[in-house]
């Protein structure tokens, strides 16, 4: 029955172009039409990561709720946390439409949105009244026409310091020309120095230290990963998010939409992003928090990210195909998998397949 509703909802939304369908799903969540999931309160799924207490390890990835319109509704779907943004200091319209494409046969998505968002002030106004109501991260970026990109990230830290549970510095969107260059060693060092200095100043004023994560691309060479790991450890960053969308187009069934420019996500990203996750875990050691994202579509794939080295997991694209019941199904599915694995905490399974994933080629 639920499956029938799911198919109906999906077929309904798939009649519209992806961006219109996305807007409709946000409107449905805002209106309260989407039923909340019965939250599984399984103590084995709880994790404390970067000083935050997560009821379960599954989060909504950045890009779905760019303007912080529905964080509470997303948490009610069963997510243990949600991430708003990417937000930039000034509002910007992004690239011309169409700019989101479904690869239905692959259960993938290609987007070249280019950080369309309403800017810092609009998101801040929405977040202020719901402060403290669940774990809400703020993903910050730079305006396309910015003359000082690092200053835009610093502005994000300062603007959202009183409302963010954590920050994500997103330097890995492929859709803002030159943004990924911030991953190069010298630029990354300058970015991390500035962002963490701003965070430390704000922490001294507020009396509380908000963690900062760095979100990286899956399209990295082994040397690129070495450089990022070295900088992350040197600057005492709080964690990594691995990964953003990929520019690769390997192994796709769809050969039409696949030609679109942009970042690919969803099922076709799972292997690549999980491999990079494990390779980064190997480089940064056991202590640094890592959030795994890319192609999570089920409890099994969520758990596989954890076995490859993730502390927490996020998803976005597969919800396009599976509907708003997906987070609830994954969280209850994780409990069942823990019964089978006979462990007292999901933490015990972290890194259990690290070598399997880290030894692969990207
Ligand atoms: C339509 C769309 C928009 C996205 N926008 C952002 C964004 O603004 N900031 C960001 O850090 N990631 C963004 N992402 C990337 C996702 O957060 C995630 O890293 C990526 O899609 C891989 O996860 P998935 O396969 O579960 O979708 C976006 C993804 C999609 C599909």
mmCIF file of C-alpha atoms and ligand atoms in Angstrom:
data_model
loop_
_atom_site.group_PDB
_atom_site.id
_atom_site.type_symbol
_atom_site.label_atom_id
_atom_site.label_comp_id
_atom_site.label_asym_id
_atom_site.label_seq_id
_atom_site.Cartn_x
_atom_site.Cartn_y
_atom_site.Cartn_z
ATOM 1 C CA UNK A 1 0.000 0.000 0.000
ATOM 2 C CA UNK A 2 2.710 2.438 1.041
ATOM 3 C CA UNK A 3 4.636 1.336 -2.055
ATOM 4 C CA UNK A 4 1.629 2.182 -4.221
ATOM 5 C CA UNK A 5 1.449 5.690 -2.700
ATOM 6 C CA UNK A 6 5.163 6.044 -3.261
ATOM 7 C CA UNK A 7 4.871 5.142 -6.946
ATOM 8 C CA UNK A 8 1.892 7.416 -7.374
ATOM 9 C CA UNK A 9 3.691 10.354 -5.736
ATOM 10 C CA UNK A 10 6.762 9.732 -7.820
ATOM 11 C CA UNK A 11 4.847 9.387 -11.079
ATOM 12 C CA UNK A 12 2.987 12.584 -10.192
ATOM 13 C CA UNK A 13 6.125 14.562 -9.476
ATOM 14 C CA UNK A 14 7.941 13.093 -12.484
ATOM 15 C CA UNK A 15 5.316 14.691 -14.753
ATOM 16 C CA UNK A 16 7.006 17.998 -13.911
ATOM 17 C CA UNK A 17 10.511 19.145 -14.730
ATOM 18 C CA UNK A 18 12.876 18.361 -11.841
ATOM 19 C CA UNK A 19 13.172 21.897 -10.512
ATOM 20 C CA UNK A 20 9.403 22.437 -10.491
ATOM 21 C CA UNK A 21 8.982 19.060 -8.760
ATOM 22 C CA UNK A 22 11.576 20.097 -6.189
ATOM 23 C CA UNK A 23 9.681 23.320 -5.483
ATOM 24 C CA UNK A 24 6.455 21.302 -5.089
ATOM 25 C CA UNK A 25 8.084 18.924 -2.624
ATOM 26 C CA UNK A 26 9.346 21.863 -0.532
ATOM 27 C CA UNK A 27 5.842 23.386 -0.614
ATOM 28 C CA UNK A 28 4.331 20.052 0.484
ATOM 29 C CA UNK A 29 6.761 19.809 3.398
ATOM 30 C CA UNK A 30 6.101 23.417 4.371
ATOM 31 C CA UNK A 31 2.341 22.855 4.349
ATOM 32 C CA UNK A 32 2.605 19.837 6.657
ATOM 33 C CA UNK A 33 0.949 17.594 4.014
ATOM 34 C CA UNK A 34 3.771 15.065 4.196
ATOM 35 C CA UNK A 35 3.162 12.770 7.159
ATOM 36 C CA UNK A 36 5.876 12.621 9.820
ATOM 37 C CA UNK A 37 7.583 9.288 10.261
ATOM 38 C CA UNK A 38 7.297 7.386 13.517
ATOM 39 C CA UNK A 39 10.814 7.994 14.775
ATOM 40 C CA UNK A 40 12.651 4.842 15.750
ATOM 41 C CA UNK A 41 14.295 5.530 19.050
ATOM 42 C CA UNK A 42 17.052 2.961 18.902
ATOM 43 C CA UNK A 43 19.873 3.772 21.324
ATOM 44 C CA UNK A 44 22.256 1.688 19.186
ATOM 45 C CA UNK A 45 21.956 4.288 16.394
ATOM 46 C CA UNK A 46 22.954 7.231 18.588
ATOM 47 C CA UNK A 47 26.282 8.887 17.879
ATOM 48 C CA UNK A 48 28.164 11.741 19.436
ATOM 49 C CA UNK A 49 30.257 13.348 16.713
ATOM 50 C CA UNK A 50 32.166 16.651 16.940
ATOM 51 C CA UNK A 51 30.493 17.238 20.298
ATOM 52 C CA UNK A 52 26.943 16.919 18.888
ATOM 53 C CA UNK A 53 24.491 14.203 19.968
ATOM 54 C CA UNK A 54 22.771 12.618 16.971
ATOM 55 C CA UNK A 55 19.667 10.435 17.543
ATOM 56 C CA UNK A 56 20.599 8.523 14.390
ATOM 57 C CA UNK A 57 23.420 8.845 11.853
ATOM 58 C CA UNK A 58 21.336 9.786 8.771
ATOM 59 C CA UNK A 59 21.165 13.406 7.606
ATOM 60 C CA UNK A 60 19.657 15.373 4.739
ATOM 61 C CA UNK A 61 22.494 16.601 2.510
ATOM 62 C CA UNK A 62 22.953 20.212 1.423
ATOM 63 C CA UNK A 63 21.211 21.498 -1.683
ATOM 64 C CA UNK A 64 17.690 20.255 -1.005
ATOM 65 C CA UNK A 65 16.743 22.960 1.511
ATOM 66 C CA UNK A 66 19.013 25.699 0.216
ATOM 67 C CA UNK A 67 17.113 28.537 1.870
ATOM 68 C CA UNK A 68 16.278 26.918 5.223
ATOM 69 C CA UNK A 69 12.562 26.694 4.440
ATOM 70 C CA UNK A 70 11.866 23.241 5.875
ATOM 71 C CA UNK A 71 14.501 22.022 8.351
ATOM 72 C CA UNK A 72 11.964 21.001 10.989
ATOM 73 C CA UNK A 73 9.779 19.131 8.482
ATOM 74 C CA UNK A 74 12.862 17.250 7.239
ATOM 75 C CA UNK A 75 13.798 16.241 10.776
ATOM 76 C CA UNK A 76 10.259 14.880 11.221
ATOM 77 C CA UNK A 77 10.807 12.543 8.238
ATOM 78 C CA UNK A 78 13.271 10.627 10.395
ATOM 79 C CA UNK A 79 16.572 12.355 9.649
ATOM 80 C CA UNK A 80 18.893 12.730 12.635
ATOM 81 C CA UNK A 81 20.131 16.054 11.231
ATOM 82 C CA UNK A 82 19.753 18.331 8.237
ATOM 83 C CA UNK A 83 22.014 20.774 6.411
ATOM 84 C CA UNK A 84 20.730 23.985 4.841
ATOM 85 C CA UNK A 85 22.459 25.816 1.977
ATOM 86 C CA UNK A 86 24.698 26.303 0.217
ATOM 87 C CA UNK A 87 24.097 29.923 1.172
ATOM 88 C CA UNK A 88 26.147 32.802 -0.202
ATOM 89 C CA UNK A 89 26.366 36.323 1.304
ATOM 90 C CA UNK A 90 24.281 37.945 -1.447
ATOM 91 C CA UNK A 91 21.249 36.348 -3.108
ATOM 92 C CA UNK A 92 22.002 34.978 -6.578
ATOM 93 C CA UNK A 93 19.923 33.335 -9.273
ATOM 94 C CA UNK A 94 22.362 30.632 -10.416
ATOM 95 C CA UNK A 95 22.626 29.265 -13.956
ATOM 96 C CA UNK A 96 19.853 29.440 -16.564
ATOM 97 C CA UNK A 97 17.181 26.724 -16.544
ATOM 98 C CA UNK A 98 16.915 23.837 -17.217
ATOM 99 C CA UNK A 99 19.676 22.970 -14.767
ATOM 100 C CA UNK A 100 18.565 19.759 -13.031
ATOM 101 C CA UNK A 101 18.231 16.496 -14.982
ATOM 102 C CA UNK A 102 16.955 13.051 -13.948
ATOM 103 C CA UNK A 103 18.793 9.963 -15.172
ATOM 104 C CA UNK A 104 15.893 7.666 -14.412
ATOM 105 C CA UNK A 105 17.458 4.392 -15.613
ATOM 106 C CA UNK A 106 20.492 5.023 -13.407
ATOM 107 C CA UNK A 107 18.602 6.592 -10.477
ATOM 108 C CA UNK A 108 20.975 9.506 -10.826
ATOM 109 C CA UNK A 109 20.684 13.291 -11.015
ATOM 110 C CA UNK A 110 22.811 15.861 -12.826
ATOM 111 C CA UNK A 111 22.644 19.463 -11.600
ATOM 112 C CA UNK A 112 24.326 22.686 -12.580
ATOM 113 C CA UNK A 113 22.318 25.000 -10.350
ATOM 114 C CA UNK A 114 25.287 27.244 -9.509
ATOM 115 C CA UNK A 115 24.381 28.154 -5.907
ATOM 116 C CA UNK A 116 20.990 29.700 -6.561
ATOM 117 C CA UNK A 117 19.906 30.956 -3.142
ATOM 118 C CA UNK A 118 18.261 33.858 -1.344
ATOM 119 C CA UNK A 119 21.423 34.912 0.485
ATOM 120 C CA UNK A 120 22.534 34.967 4.118
ATOM 121 C CA UNK A 121 19.896 37.269 5.534
ATOM 122 C CA UNK A 122 16.880 35.298 4.280
ATOM 123 C CA UNK A 123 18.218 31.995 5.631
ATOM 124 C CA UNK A 124 19.234 33.574 8.928
ATOM 125 C CA UNK A 125 15.728 35.007 9.448
ATOM 126 C CA UNK A 126 14.246 31.526 9.036
ATOM 127 C CA UNK A 127 16.759 29.795 11.267
ATOM 128 C CA UNK A 128 16.640 32.207 14.183
ATOM 129 C CA UNK A 129 13.193 31.225 15.502
ATOM 130 C CA UNK A 130 13.944 27.473 15.328
ATOM 131 C CA UNK A 131 17.307 27.625 17.059
ATOM 132 C CA UNK A 132 17.905 24.567 19.212
ATOM 133 C CA UNK A 133 15.150 22.490 17.552
ATOM 134 C CA UNK A 134 17.261 19.643 16.250
ATOM 135 C CA UNK A 135 20.663 19.472 14.606
ATOM 136 C CA UNK A 136 20.760 21.919 11.706
ATOM 137 C CA UNK A 137 24.035 22.515 9.866
ATOM 138 C CA UNK A 138 24.724 25.565 7.715
ATOM 139 C CA UNK A 139 26.560 24.996 4.434
ATOM 140 C CA UNK A 140 28.398 28.136 3.332
ATOM 141 C CA UNK A 141 29.821 29.169 -0.027
ATOM 142 C CA UNK A 142 30.975 32.107 -2.109
ATOM 143 C CA UNK A 143 29.072 34.318 -4.557
ATOM 144 C CA UNK A 144 29.905 33.729 -8.205
ATOM 145 C CA UNK A 145 30.978 37.370 -8.718
ATOM 146 C CA UNK A 146 32.861 37.605 -5.432
ATOM 147 C CA UNK A 147 36.259 39.279 -5.615
ATOM 148 C CA UNK A 148 37.319 37.686 -2.317
ATOM 149 C CA UNK A 149 35.924 34.181 -1.978
ATOM 150 C CA UNK A 150 37.566 33.481 1.351
ATOM 151 C CA UNK A 151 35.885 36.587 2.791
ATOM 152 C CA UNK A 152 32.496 35.125 1.752
ATOM 153 C CA UNK A 153 33.145 31.962 3.818
ATOM 154 C CA UNK A 154 34.260 34.072 6.778
ATOM 155 C CA UNK A 155 31.075 36.152 6.435
ATOM 156 C CA UNK A 156 29.055 32.915 6.574
ATOM 157 C CA UNK A 157 30.693 31.852 9.833
ATOM 158 C CA UNK A 158 30.019 35.221 11.436
ATOM 159 C CA UNK A 159 26.433 35.624 10.146
ATOM 160 C CA UNK A 160 25.232 32.178 11.227
ATOM 161 C CA UNK A 161 27.298 31.662 14.374
ATOM 162 C CA UNK A 162 24.336 32.033 16.725
ATOM 163 C CA UNK A 163 22.068 29.598 14.832
ATOM 164 C CA UNK A 164 24.270 26.864 13.299
ATOM 165 C CA UNK A 165 24.899 23.541 15.048
ATOM 166 C CA UNK A 166 27.786 22.996 12.626
ATOM 167 C CA UNK A 167 29.210 24.643 9.534
ATOM 168 C CA UNK A 168 30.175 23.094 6.224
ATOM 169 C CA UNK A 169 32.621 25.003 4.041
ATOM 170 C CA UNK A 170 31.628 23.836 0.580
ATOM 171 C CA UNK A 171 34.568 24.146 -1.785
ATOM 172 C CA UNK A 172 33.547 21.278 -4.027
ATOM 173 C CA UNK A 173 30.594 22.377 -6.124
ATOM 174 C CA UNK A 174 31.536 21.900 -9.783
ATOM 175 C CA UNK A 175 29.049 24.591 -10.834
ATOM 176 C CA UNK A 176 30.789 27.758 -9.645
ATOM 177 C CA UNK A 177 33.763 28.277 -11.974
ATOM 178 C CA UNK A 178 37.059 28.027 -10.087
ATOM 179 C CA UNK A 179 35.504 27.034 -6.733
ATOM 180 C CA UNK A 180 37.147 23.612 -6.655
ATOM 181 C CA UNK A 181 40.529 25.340 -7.016
ATOM 182 C CA UNK A 182 40.159 26.117 -3.300
ATOM 183 C CA UNK A 183 40.977 22.429 -2.757
ATOM 184 C CA UNK A 184 44.544 23.023 -3.969
ATOM 185 C CA UNK A 185 46.979 23.009 -1.090
ATOM 186 C CA UNK A 186 47.929 26.681 -0.781
ATOM 187 C CA UNK A 187 44.422 28.018 -1.331
ATOM 188 C CA UNK A 188 43.033 25.467 1.102
ATOM 189 C CA UNK A 189 45.542 26.477 3.726
ATOM 190 C CA UNK A 190 44.545 30.146 3.360
ATOM 191 C CA UNK A 191 40.835 29.270 3.476
ATOM 192 C CA UNK A 192 41.103 27.056 6.543
ATOM 193 C CA UNK A 193 43.253 29.602 8.392
ATOM 194 C CA UNK A 194 40.740 32.396 7.763
ATOM 195 C CA UNK A 195 37.616 30.327 8.450
ATOM 196 C CA UNK A 196 38.948 28.782 11.659
ATOM 197 C CA UNK A 197 40.296 32.121 12.903
ATOM 198 C CA UNK A 198 36.804 33.613 12.446
ATOM 199 C CA UNK A 199 35.249 30.595 14.172
ATOM 200 C CA UNK A 200 37.662 30.884 17.099
ATOM 201 C CA UNK A 201 36.919 34.593 17.509
ATOM 202 C CA UNK A 202 33.183 33.961 17.470
ATOM 203 C CA UNK A 203 33.630 31.051 19.882
ATOM 204 C CA UNK A 204 35.438 33.294 22.349
ATOM 205 C CA UNK A 205 32.557 35.807 22.194
ATOM 206 C CA UNK A 206 29.770 33.217 22.386
ATOM 207 C CA UNK A 207 31.469 30.888 24.843
ATOM 208 C CA UNK A 208 30.780 27.929 22.568
ATOM 209 C CA UNK A 209 32.747 26.319 19.765
ATOM 210 C CA UNK A 210 30.710 25.419 16.669
ATOM 211 C CA UNK A 211 32.385 22.679 14.592
ATOM 212 C CA UNK A 212 33.457 23.368 11.009
ATOM 213 C CA UNK A 213 33.496 20.619 8.370
ATOM 214 C CA UNK A 214 34.985 20.770 4.900
ATOM 215 C CA UNK A 215 33.049 19.282 1.978
ATOM 216 C CA UNK A 216 35.222 17.855 -0.772
ATOM 217 C CA UNK A 217 34.771 16.554 -4.306
ATOM 218 C CA UNK A 218 35.064 12.894 -5.305
ATOM 219 C CA UNK A 219 37.160 13.853 -8.339
ATOM 220 C CA UNK A 220 40.542 13.907 -6.610
ATOM 221 C CA UNK A 221 43.871 12.295 -7.403
ATOM 222 C CA UNK A 222 45.765 10.395 -4.689
ATOM 223 C CA UNK A 223 48.086 13.440 -4.392
ATOM 224 C CA UNK A 224 45.092 15.761 -4.112
ATOM 225 C CA UNK A 225 43.779 13.631 -1.251
ATOM 226 C CA UNK A 226 47.212 13.677 0.425
ATOM 227 C CA UNK A 227 47.252 17.482 0.290
ATOM 228 C CA UNK A 228 43.759 17.879 1.699
ATOM 229 C CA UNK A 229 44.448 15.422 4.531
ATOM 230 C CA UNK A 230 47.676 17.230 5.434
ATOM 231 C CA UNK A 231 45.976 20.640 5.554
ATOM 232 C CA UNK A 232 42.965 19.355 7.472
ATOM 233 C CA UNK A 233 45.192 17.839 10.154
ATOM 234 C CA UNK A 234 47.488 20.838 10.310
ATOM 235 C CA UNK A 235 44.611 23.263 10.860
ATOM 236 C CA UNK A 236 42.741 21.085 13.355
ATOM 237 C CA UNK A 237 39.529 21.157 11.336
ATOM 238 C CA UNK A 238 36.522 19.402 12.962
ATOM 239 C CA UNK A 239 35.673 17.021 10.143
ATOM 240 C CA UNK A 240 35.178 16.192 6.471
ATOM 241 C CA UNK A 241 32.134 15.621 4.288
ATOM 242 C CA UNK A 242 32.891 13.210 1.450
ATOM 243 C CA UNK A 243 31.600 13.885 -1.143
ATOM 244 C CA UNK A 244 29.952 16.392 -3.416
ATOM 245 C CA UNK A 245 28.761 15.484 -6.942
ATOM 246 C CA UNK A 246 31.124 14.122 -9.617
ATOM 247 C CA UNK A 247 32.096 15.354 -13.059
ATOM 248 C CA UNK A 248 32.627 11.707 -14.142
ATOM 249 C CA UNK A 249 30.063 9.915 -16.306
ATOM 250 C CA UNK A 250 31.277 6.307 -16.102
ATOM 251 C CA UNK A 251 28.981 3.313 -16.439
ATOM 252 C CA UNK A 252 25.728 5.167 -17.074
ATOM 253 C CA UNK A 253 22.815 3.568 -18.936
ATOM 254 C CA UNK A 254 21.331 6.952 -19.841
ATOM 255 C CA UNK A 255 23.338 8.419 -22.701
ATOM 256 C CA UNK A 256 21.160 11.454 -23.375
ATOM 257 C CA UNK A 257 20.867 13.333 -20.083
ATOM 258 C CA UNK A 258 24.377 12.094 -19.247
ATOM 259 C CA UNK A 259 25.700 14.611 -21.771
ATOM 260 C CA UNK A 260 24.427 17.525 -19.679
ATOM 261 C CA UNK A 261 27.076 19.649 -17.969
ATOM 262 C CA UNK A 262 27.060 19.555 -14.168
ATOM 263 C CA UNK A 263 27.621 17.334 -11.154
ATOM 264 C CA UNK A 264 26.312 13.769 -11.104
ATOM 265 C CA UNK A 265 24.804 12.335 -7.909
ATOM 266 C CA UNK A 266 22.614 9.429 -6.797
ATOM 267 C CA UNK A 267 23.274 5.717 -7.281
ATOM 268 C CA UNK A 268 26.009 6.152 -9.936
ATOM 269 C CA UNK A 269 28.061 8.140 -7.376
ATOM 270 C CA UNK A 270 27.986 5.516 -4.628
ATOM 271 C CA UNK A 271 31.165 3.584 -5.447
ATOM 272 C CA UNK A 272 33.338 6.573 -6.240
ATOM 273 C CA UNK A 273 32.295 8.612 -3.202
ATOM 274 C CA UNK A 274 32.640 5.604 -0.868
ATOM 275 C CA UNK A 275 36.116 4.864 -2.224
ATOM 276 C CA UNK A 276 37.256 8.459 -1.647
ATOM 277 C CA UNK A 277 35.686 8.378 1.817
ATOM 278 C CA UNK A 278 37.722 5.291 2.789
ATOM 279 C CA UNK A 279 40.891 6.724 1.263
ATOM 280 C CA UNK A 280 40.416 9.917 3.301
ATOM 281 C CA UNK A 281 39.695 7.928 6.483
ATOM 282 C CA UNK A 282 42.978 6.104 5.971
ATOM 283 C CA UNK A 283 44.806 9.400 5.575
ATOM 284 C CA UNK A 284 43.273 11.379 8.461
ATOM 285 C CA UNK A 285 43.257 8.582 11.057
ATOM 286 C CA UNK A 286 40.511 7.269 13.303
ATOM 287 C CA UNK A 287 39.741 10.392 15.340
ATOM 288 C CA UNK A 288 38.552 12.893 12.726
ATOM 289 C CA UNK A 289 34.786 12.878 12.117
ATOM 290 C CA UNK A 290 33.756 12.077 8.524
ATOM 291 C CA UNK A 291 30.277 12.345 7.024
ATOM 292 C CA UNK A 292 29.788 10.023 4.051
ATOM 293 C CA UNK A 293 27.483 11.129 1.234
ATOM 294 C CA UNK A 294 26.882 9.987 -2.331
ATOM 295 C CA UNK A 295 24.392 7.448 -3.626
ATOM 296 C CA UNK A 296 22.901 6.310 -0.327
ATOM 297 C CA UNK A 297 19.621 4.637 -1.257
ATOM 298 C CA UNK A 298 18.954 2.070 1.483
ATOM 299 C CA UNK A 299 19.922 0.946 4.992
ATOM 300 C CA UNK A 300 22.506 -1.359 3.386
ATOM 301 C CA UNK A 301 24.232 1.429 1.457
ATOM 302 C CA UNK A 302 24.094 3.746 4.501
ATOM 303 C CA UNK A 303 25.749 1.054 6.624
ATOM 304 C CA UNK A 304 28.337 0.410 3.915
ATOM 305 C CA UNK A 305 29.431 4.077 4.157
ATOM 306 C CA UNK A 306 29.904 3.591 7.899
ATOM 307 C CA UNK A 307 31.865 0.389 7.319
ATOM 308 C CA UNK A 308 34.031 2.322 4.838
ATOM 309 C CA UNK A 309 34.876 4.890 7.534
ATOM 310 C CA UNK A 310 31.955 7.303 7.984
ATOM 311 C CA UNK A 311 30.654 8.426 11.376
ATOM 312 C CA UNK A 312 27.495 9.875 9.873
ATOM 313 C CA UNK A 313 25.820 9.617 6.477
ATOM 314 C CA UNK A 314 23.788 12.008 4.311
ATOM 315 C CA UNK A 315 21.627 11.625 1.217
ATOM 316 C CA UNK A 316 19.714 13.687 -1.276
ATOM 317 C CA UNK A 317 19.267 12.286 -4.800
ATOM 318 C CA UNK A 318 17.791 8.893 -3.975
ATOM 319 C CA UNK A 319 14.942 10.618 -2.138
ATOM 320 C CA UNK A 320 13.933 11.997 -5.534
ATOM 321 C CA UNK A 321 13.320 8.388 -6.607
ATOM 322 C CA UNK A 322 12.182 6.865 -3.323
ATOM 323 C CA UNK A 323 10.082 9.684 -1.848
ATOM 324 C CA UNK A 324 9.877 11.224 1.631
ATOM 325 C CA UNK A 325 9.457 7.833 3.338
ATOM 326 C CA UNK A 326 13.067 6.939 2.511
ATOM 327 C CA UNK A 327 14.776 8.354 5.645
ATOM 328 C CA UNK A 328 12.318 6.556 7.937
ATOM 329 C CA UNK A 329 12.835 3.287 6.048
ATOM 330 C CA UNK A 330 16.617 3.637 6.210
ATOM 331 C CA UNK A 331 16.654 4.393 9.938
ATOM 332 C CA UNK A 332 14.412 1.435 10.811
ATOM 333 C CA UNK A 333 16.364 -0.709 8.326
ATOM 334 C CA UNK A 334 19.591 0.176 10.143
ATOM 335 C CA UNK A 335 18.113 -1.158 13.390
ATOM 336 C CA UNK A 336 17.317 -4.460 11.665
ATOM 337 C CA UNK A 337 20.828 -4.653 10.237
ATOM 338 C CA UNK A 338 22.263 -4.125 13.728
ATOM 339 C CA UNK A 339 20.152 -7.049 15.009
ATOM 340 C CA UNK A 340 21.752 -9.179 12.302
ATOM 341 C CA UNK A 341 25.275 -7.902 12.999
ATOM 342 C CA UNK A 342 24.753 -8.392 16.760
ATOM 343 C CA UNK A 343 26.436 -5.166 17.829
ATOM 344 C CA UNK A 344 25.503 -2.869 20.691
ATOM 345 C CA UNK A 345 26.286 0.331 18.772
ATOM 346 C CA UNK A 346 26.545 1.259 15.105
ATOM 347 C CA UNK A 347 29.894 2.846 16.003
ATOM 348 C CA UNK A 348 31.390 -0.646 16.334
ATOM 349 C CA UNK A 349 30.928 -1.247 12.604
ATOM 350 C CA UNK A 350 32.831 1.855 11.515
ATOM 351 C CA UNK A 351 35.922 1.033 9.442
ATOM 352 C CA UNK A 352 35.061 -2.686 9.356
ATOM 353 C CA UNK A 353 35.382 -2.629 5.532
ATOM 354 C CA UNK A 354 37.858 0.219 5.295
ATOM 355 C CA UNK A 355 40.503 -1.809 3.462
ATOM 356 C CA UNK A 356 38.012 -3.187 0.960
ATOM 357 C CA UNK A 357 37.075 0.356 -0.074
ATOM 358 C CA UNK A 358 40.376 2.178 0.401
ATOM 359 C CA UNK A 359 42.302 -0.265 -1.811
ATOM 360 C CA UNK A 360 40.140 0.440 -4.859
ATOM 361 C CA UNK A 361 41.125 2.819 -7.631
ATOM 362 C CA UNK A 362 39.076 5.989 -7.989
HETATM 363 C C1 LIG B 1 19.996 19.306 -7.063
HETATM 364 C C2 LIG B 1 21.190 19.257 -6.163
HETATM 365 C C3 LIG B 1 21.659 20.420 -5.558
HETATM 366 C C4 LIG B 1 22.762 20.371 -4.715
HETATM 367 N N1 LIG B 1 23.207 21.522 -4.119
HETATM 368 C C5 LIG B 1 24.230 21.471 -3.226
HETATM 369 C C6 LIG B 1 24.643 22.633 -2.535
HETATM 370 O O1 LIG B 1 24.077 23.706 -2.666
HETATM 371 N N2 LIG B 1 25.707 22.515 -1.677
HETATM 372 C C7 LIG B 1 26.364 21.332 -1.468
HETATM 373 O O2 LIG B 1 27.297 21.286 -0.661
HETATM 374 N N3 LIG B 1 25.964 20.206 -2.104
HETATM 375 C C8 LIG B 1 24.921 20.251 -2.968
HETATM 376 N N4 LIG B 1 24.519 19.100 -3.604
HETATM 377 C C9 LIG B 1 25.289 17.847 -3.382
HETATM 378 C C10 LIG B 1 24.657 16.976 -2.314
HETATM 379 O O3 LIG B 1 24.672 17.602 -1.056
HETATM 380 C C11 LIG B 1 25.443 15.646 -2.199
HETATM 381 O O4 LIG B 1 26.762 15.919 -1.772
HETATM 382 C C12 LIG B 1 25.504 14.887 -3.518
HETATM 383 O O5 LIG B 1 24.326 15.039 -4.251
HETATM 384 C C13 LIG B 1 25.759 13.392 -3.292
HETATM 385 O O6 LIG B 1 24.736 12.825 -2.508
HETATM 386 P P1 LIG B 1 23.481 12.049 -3.155
HETATM 387 O O7 LIG B 1 24.017 11.068 -4.141
HETATM 388 O O8 LIG B 1 22.788 11.396 -1.988
HETATM 389 O O9 LIG B 1 22.632 13.099 -3.786
HETATM 390 C C14 LIG B 1 23.415 19.127 -4.467
HETATM 391 C C15 LIG B 1 22.929 17.968 -5.070
HETATM 392 C C16 LIG B 1 21.839 18.021 -5.915
HETATM 393 C C17 LIG B 1 21.345 16.749 -6.540
#
